[in-house]
PDB file of C-alpha atoms in Angstrom:
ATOM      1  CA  UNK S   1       3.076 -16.580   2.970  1.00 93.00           C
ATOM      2  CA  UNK S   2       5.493 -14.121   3.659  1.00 95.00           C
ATOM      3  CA  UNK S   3       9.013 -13.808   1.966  1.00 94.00           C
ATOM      4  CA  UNK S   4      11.617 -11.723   3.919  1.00 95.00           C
ATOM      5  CA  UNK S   5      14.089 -10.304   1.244  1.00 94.00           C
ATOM      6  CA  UNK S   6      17.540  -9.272   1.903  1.00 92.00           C
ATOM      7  CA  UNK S   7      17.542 -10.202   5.761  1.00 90.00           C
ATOM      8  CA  UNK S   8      20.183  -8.181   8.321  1.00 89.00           C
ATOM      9  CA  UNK S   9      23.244 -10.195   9.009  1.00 87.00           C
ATOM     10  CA  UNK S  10      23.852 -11.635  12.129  1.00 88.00           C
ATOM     11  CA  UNK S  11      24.869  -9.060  14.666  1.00 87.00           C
ATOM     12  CA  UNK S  12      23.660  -6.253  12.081  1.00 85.00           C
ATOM     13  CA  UNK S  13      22.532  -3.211  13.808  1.00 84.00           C
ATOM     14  CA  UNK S  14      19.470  -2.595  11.625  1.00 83.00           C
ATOM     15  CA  UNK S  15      17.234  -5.527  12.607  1.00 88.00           C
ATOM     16  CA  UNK S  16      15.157  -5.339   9.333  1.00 92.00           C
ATOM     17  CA  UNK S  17      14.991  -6.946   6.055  1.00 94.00           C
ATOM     18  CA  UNK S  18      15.733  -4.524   2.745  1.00 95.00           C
ATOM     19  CA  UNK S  19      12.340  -5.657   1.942  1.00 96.00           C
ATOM     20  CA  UNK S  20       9.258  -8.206   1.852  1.00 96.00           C
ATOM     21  CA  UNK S  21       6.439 -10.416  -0.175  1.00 96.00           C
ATOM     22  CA  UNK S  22       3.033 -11.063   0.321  1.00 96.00           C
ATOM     23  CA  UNK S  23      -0.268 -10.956  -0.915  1.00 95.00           C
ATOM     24  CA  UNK S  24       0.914  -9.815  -4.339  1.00 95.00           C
ATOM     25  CA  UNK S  25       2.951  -7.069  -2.991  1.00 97.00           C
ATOM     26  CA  UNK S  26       6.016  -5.947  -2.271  1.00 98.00           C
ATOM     27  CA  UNK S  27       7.245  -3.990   0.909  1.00 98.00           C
ATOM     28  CA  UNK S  28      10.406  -2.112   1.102  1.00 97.00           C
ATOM     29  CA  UNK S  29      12.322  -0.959   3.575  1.00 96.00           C
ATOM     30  CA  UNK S  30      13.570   3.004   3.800  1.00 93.00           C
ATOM     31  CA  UNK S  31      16.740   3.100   2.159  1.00 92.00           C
ATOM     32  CA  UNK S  32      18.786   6.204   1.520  1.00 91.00           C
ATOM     33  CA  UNK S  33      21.575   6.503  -0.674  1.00 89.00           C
ATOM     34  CA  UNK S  34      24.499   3.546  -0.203  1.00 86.00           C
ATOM     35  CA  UNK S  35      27.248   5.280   1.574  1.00 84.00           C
ATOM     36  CA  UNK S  36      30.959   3.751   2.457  1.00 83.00           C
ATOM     37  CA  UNK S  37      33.784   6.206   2.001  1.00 82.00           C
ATOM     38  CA  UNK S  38      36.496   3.381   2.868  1.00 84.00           C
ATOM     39  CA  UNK S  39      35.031   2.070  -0.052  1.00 82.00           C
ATOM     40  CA  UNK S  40      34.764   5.241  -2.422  1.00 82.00           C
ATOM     41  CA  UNK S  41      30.804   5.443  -2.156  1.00 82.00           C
ATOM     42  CA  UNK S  42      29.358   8.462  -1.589  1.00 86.00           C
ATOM     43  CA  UNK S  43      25.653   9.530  -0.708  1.00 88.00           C
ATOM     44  CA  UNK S  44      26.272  12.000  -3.342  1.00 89.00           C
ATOM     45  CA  UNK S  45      26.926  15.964  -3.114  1.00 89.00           C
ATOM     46  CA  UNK S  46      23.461  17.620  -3.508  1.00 93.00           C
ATOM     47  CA  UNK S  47      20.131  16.814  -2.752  1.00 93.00           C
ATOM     48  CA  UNK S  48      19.311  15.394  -6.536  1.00 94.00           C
ATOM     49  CA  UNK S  49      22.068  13.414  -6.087  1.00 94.00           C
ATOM     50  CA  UNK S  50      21.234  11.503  -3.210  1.00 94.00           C
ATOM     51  CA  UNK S  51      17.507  11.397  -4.399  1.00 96.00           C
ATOM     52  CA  UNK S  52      18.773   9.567  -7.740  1.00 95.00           C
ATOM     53  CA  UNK S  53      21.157   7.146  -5.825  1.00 94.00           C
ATOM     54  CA  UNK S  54      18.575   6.182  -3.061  1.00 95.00           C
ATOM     55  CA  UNK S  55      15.591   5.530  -5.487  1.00 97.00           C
ATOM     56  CA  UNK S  56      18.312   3.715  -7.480  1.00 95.00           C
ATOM     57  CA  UNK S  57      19.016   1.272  -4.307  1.00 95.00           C
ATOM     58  CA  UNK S  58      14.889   0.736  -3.931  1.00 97.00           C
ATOM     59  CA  UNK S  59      14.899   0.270  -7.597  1.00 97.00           C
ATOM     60  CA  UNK S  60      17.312  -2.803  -7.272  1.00 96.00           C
ATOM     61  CA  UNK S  61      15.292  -3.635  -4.327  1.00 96.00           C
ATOM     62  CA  UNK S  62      12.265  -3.792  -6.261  1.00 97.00           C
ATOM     63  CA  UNK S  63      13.905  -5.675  -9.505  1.00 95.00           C
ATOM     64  CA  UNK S  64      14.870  -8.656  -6.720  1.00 93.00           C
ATOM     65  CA  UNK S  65      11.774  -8.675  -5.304  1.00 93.00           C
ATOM     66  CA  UNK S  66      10.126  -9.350  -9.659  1.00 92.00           C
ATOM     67  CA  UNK S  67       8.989  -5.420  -9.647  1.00 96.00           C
ATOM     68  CA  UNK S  68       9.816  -1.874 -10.632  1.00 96.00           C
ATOM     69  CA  UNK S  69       9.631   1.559  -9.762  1.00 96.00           C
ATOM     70  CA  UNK S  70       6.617   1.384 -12.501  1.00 95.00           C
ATOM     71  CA  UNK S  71       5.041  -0.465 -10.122  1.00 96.00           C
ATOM     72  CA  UNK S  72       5.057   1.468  -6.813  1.00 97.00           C
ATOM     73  CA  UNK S  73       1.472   2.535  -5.472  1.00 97.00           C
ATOM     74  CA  UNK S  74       2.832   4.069  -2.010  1.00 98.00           C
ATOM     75  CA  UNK S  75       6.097   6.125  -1.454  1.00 98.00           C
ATOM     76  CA  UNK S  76       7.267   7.348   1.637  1.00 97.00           C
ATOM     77  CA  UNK S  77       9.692  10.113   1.305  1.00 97.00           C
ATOM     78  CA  UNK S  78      11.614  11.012   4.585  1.00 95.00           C
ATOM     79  CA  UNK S  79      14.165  13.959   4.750  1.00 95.00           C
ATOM     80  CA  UNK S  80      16.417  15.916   7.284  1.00 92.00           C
ATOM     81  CA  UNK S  81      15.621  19.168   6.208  1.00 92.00           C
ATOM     82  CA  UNK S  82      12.934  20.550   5.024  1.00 93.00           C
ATOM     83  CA  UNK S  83      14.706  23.554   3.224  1.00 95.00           C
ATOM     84  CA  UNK S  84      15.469  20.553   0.786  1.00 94.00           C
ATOM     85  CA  UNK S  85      12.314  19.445  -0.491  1.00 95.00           C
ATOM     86  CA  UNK S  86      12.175  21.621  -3.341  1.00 96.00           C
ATOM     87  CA  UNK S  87      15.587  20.046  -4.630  1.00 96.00           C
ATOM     88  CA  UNK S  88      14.267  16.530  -3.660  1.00 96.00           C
ATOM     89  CA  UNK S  89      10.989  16.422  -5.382  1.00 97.00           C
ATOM     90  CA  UNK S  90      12.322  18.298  -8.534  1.00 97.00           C
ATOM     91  CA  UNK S  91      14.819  14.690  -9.145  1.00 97.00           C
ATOM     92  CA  UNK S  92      12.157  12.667  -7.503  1.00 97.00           C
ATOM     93  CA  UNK S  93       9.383  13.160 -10.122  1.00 97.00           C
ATOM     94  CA  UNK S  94      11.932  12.748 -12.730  1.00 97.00           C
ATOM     95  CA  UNK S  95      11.917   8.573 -11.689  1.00 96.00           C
ATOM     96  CA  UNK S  96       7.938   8.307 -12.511  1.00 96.00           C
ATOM     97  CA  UNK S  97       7.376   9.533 -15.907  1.00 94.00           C
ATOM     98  CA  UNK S  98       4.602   7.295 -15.972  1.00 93.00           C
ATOM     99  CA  UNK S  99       2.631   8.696 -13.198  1.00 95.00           C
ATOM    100  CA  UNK S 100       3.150   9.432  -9.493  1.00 97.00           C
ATOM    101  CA  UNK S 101       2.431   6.788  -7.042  1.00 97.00           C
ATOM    102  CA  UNK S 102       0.926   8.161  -3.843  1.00 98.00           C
ATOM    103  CA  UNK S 103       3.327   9.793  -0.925  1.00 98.00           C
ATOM    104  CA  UNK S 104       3.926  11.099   1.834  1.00 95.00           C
ATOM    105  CA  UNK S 105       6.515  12.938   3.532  1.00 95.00           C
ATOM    106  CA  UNK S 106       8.578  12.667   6.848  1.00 94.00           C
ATOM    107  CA  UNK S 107      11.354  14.018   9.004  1.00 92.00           C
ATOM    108  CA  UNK S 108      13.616  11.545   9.403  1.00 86.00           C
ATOM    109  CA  UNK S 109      13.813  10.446  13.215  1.00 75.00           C
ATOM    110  CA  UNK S 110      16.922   7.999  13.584  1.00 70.00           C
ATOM    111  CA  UNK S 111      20.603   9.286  13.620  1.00 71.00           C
ATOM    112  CA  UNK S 112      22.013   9.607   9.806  1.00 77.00           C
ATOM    113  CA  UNK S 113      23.556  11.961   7.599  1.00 83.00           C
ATOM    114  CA  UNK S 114      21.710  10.977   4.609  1.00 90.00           C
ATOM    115  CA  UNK S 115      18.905  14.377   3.259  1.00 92.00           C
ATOM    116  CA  UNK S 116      16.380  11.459   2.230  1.00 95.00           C
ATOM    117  CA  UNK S 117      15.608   8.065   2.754  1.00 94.00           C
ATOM    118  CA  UNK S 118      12.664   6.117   0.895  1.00 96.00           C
ATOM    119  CA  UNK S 119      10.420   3.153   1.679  1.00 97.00           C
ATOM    120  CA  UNK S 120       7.946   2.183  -0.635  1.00 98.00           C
ATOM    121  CA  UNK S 121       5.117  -0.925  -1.403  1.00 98.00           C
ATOM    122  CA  UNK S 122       4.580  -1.725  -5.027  1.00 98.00           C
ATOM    123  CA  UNK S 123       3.161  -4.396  -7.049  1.00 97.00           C
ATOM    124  CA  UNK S 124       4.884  -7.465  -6.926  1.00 94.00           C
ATOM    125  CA  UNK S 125       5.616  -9.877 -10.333  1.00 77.00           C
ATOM    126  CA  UNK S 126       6.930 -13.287 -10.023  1.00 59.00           C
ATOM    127  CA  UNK S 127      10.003 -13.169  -8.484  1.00 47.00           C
ATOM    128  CA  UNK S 128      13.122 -12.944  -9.835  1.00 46.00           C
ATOM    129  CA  UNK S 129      14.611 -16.508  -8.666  1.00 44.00           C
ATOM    130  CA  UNK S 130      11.397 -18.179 -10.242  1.00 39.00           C
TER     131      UNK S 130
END
């Protein structure tokens, strides 16, 4: 069975669900950093600051879905400039104290002004509504 997290609202132009359940795991979505000026959020100024804010939204993500950052095998880091990914992995490792899951890293391909995005699958728990 799979459970589709988060689902786009009608009409929404990202046709995806923030994230999804099955076979004990949990799939999310890339997410960068929650940006809406009109409404006084901000990506954040530098590149740790968008890192910490992004992994925060996949953290909520993953506390929905009955998991954790803790519990990430596979991260998928994707940036806009690769003259940032000093900055970004300095915060990143800073959110696994525990150990890094594994990762890889892309150039992000779709029309933003975010530095980073991430997607990630991690271990699921029971889920959060149970």
């Amino acid at each position: 069975m799979i459970e589709f997290l988060g689902p786009p609202p009608a009409g929404s132009p990202r046709p995806f669900s923030e994230a999804t359940r099955a076979g004990g795991l949990v799939f999310v979505s890339g997410h960068s950093a929650p940006h809406d000026p009109a409404k006084g959020v901000h990506r954040g100024a530098t590149p740790a600051e968008e890192v910490r804010n992004a992994l925060a939204k996949v953290s909520a993500i993953l506390e929905s879905a009955g998991s954790s950052l803790d519990r990430v095998v596979q991260m998928t880091m994707l940036i806009t400039d690769p003259a940032d990914y000093a900055a970004l992995n300095a915060e990143y490792v800073r959110h696994f104290p525990n150990g890094l899951p594994a990762r890889h890293t892309a150039r992000f391909g779709v029309p933003t002004e975010a530095r980073v995005a991430f997607a990630c699958i991690a271990l699921a728990g029971e889920p959060a509504h149970a």
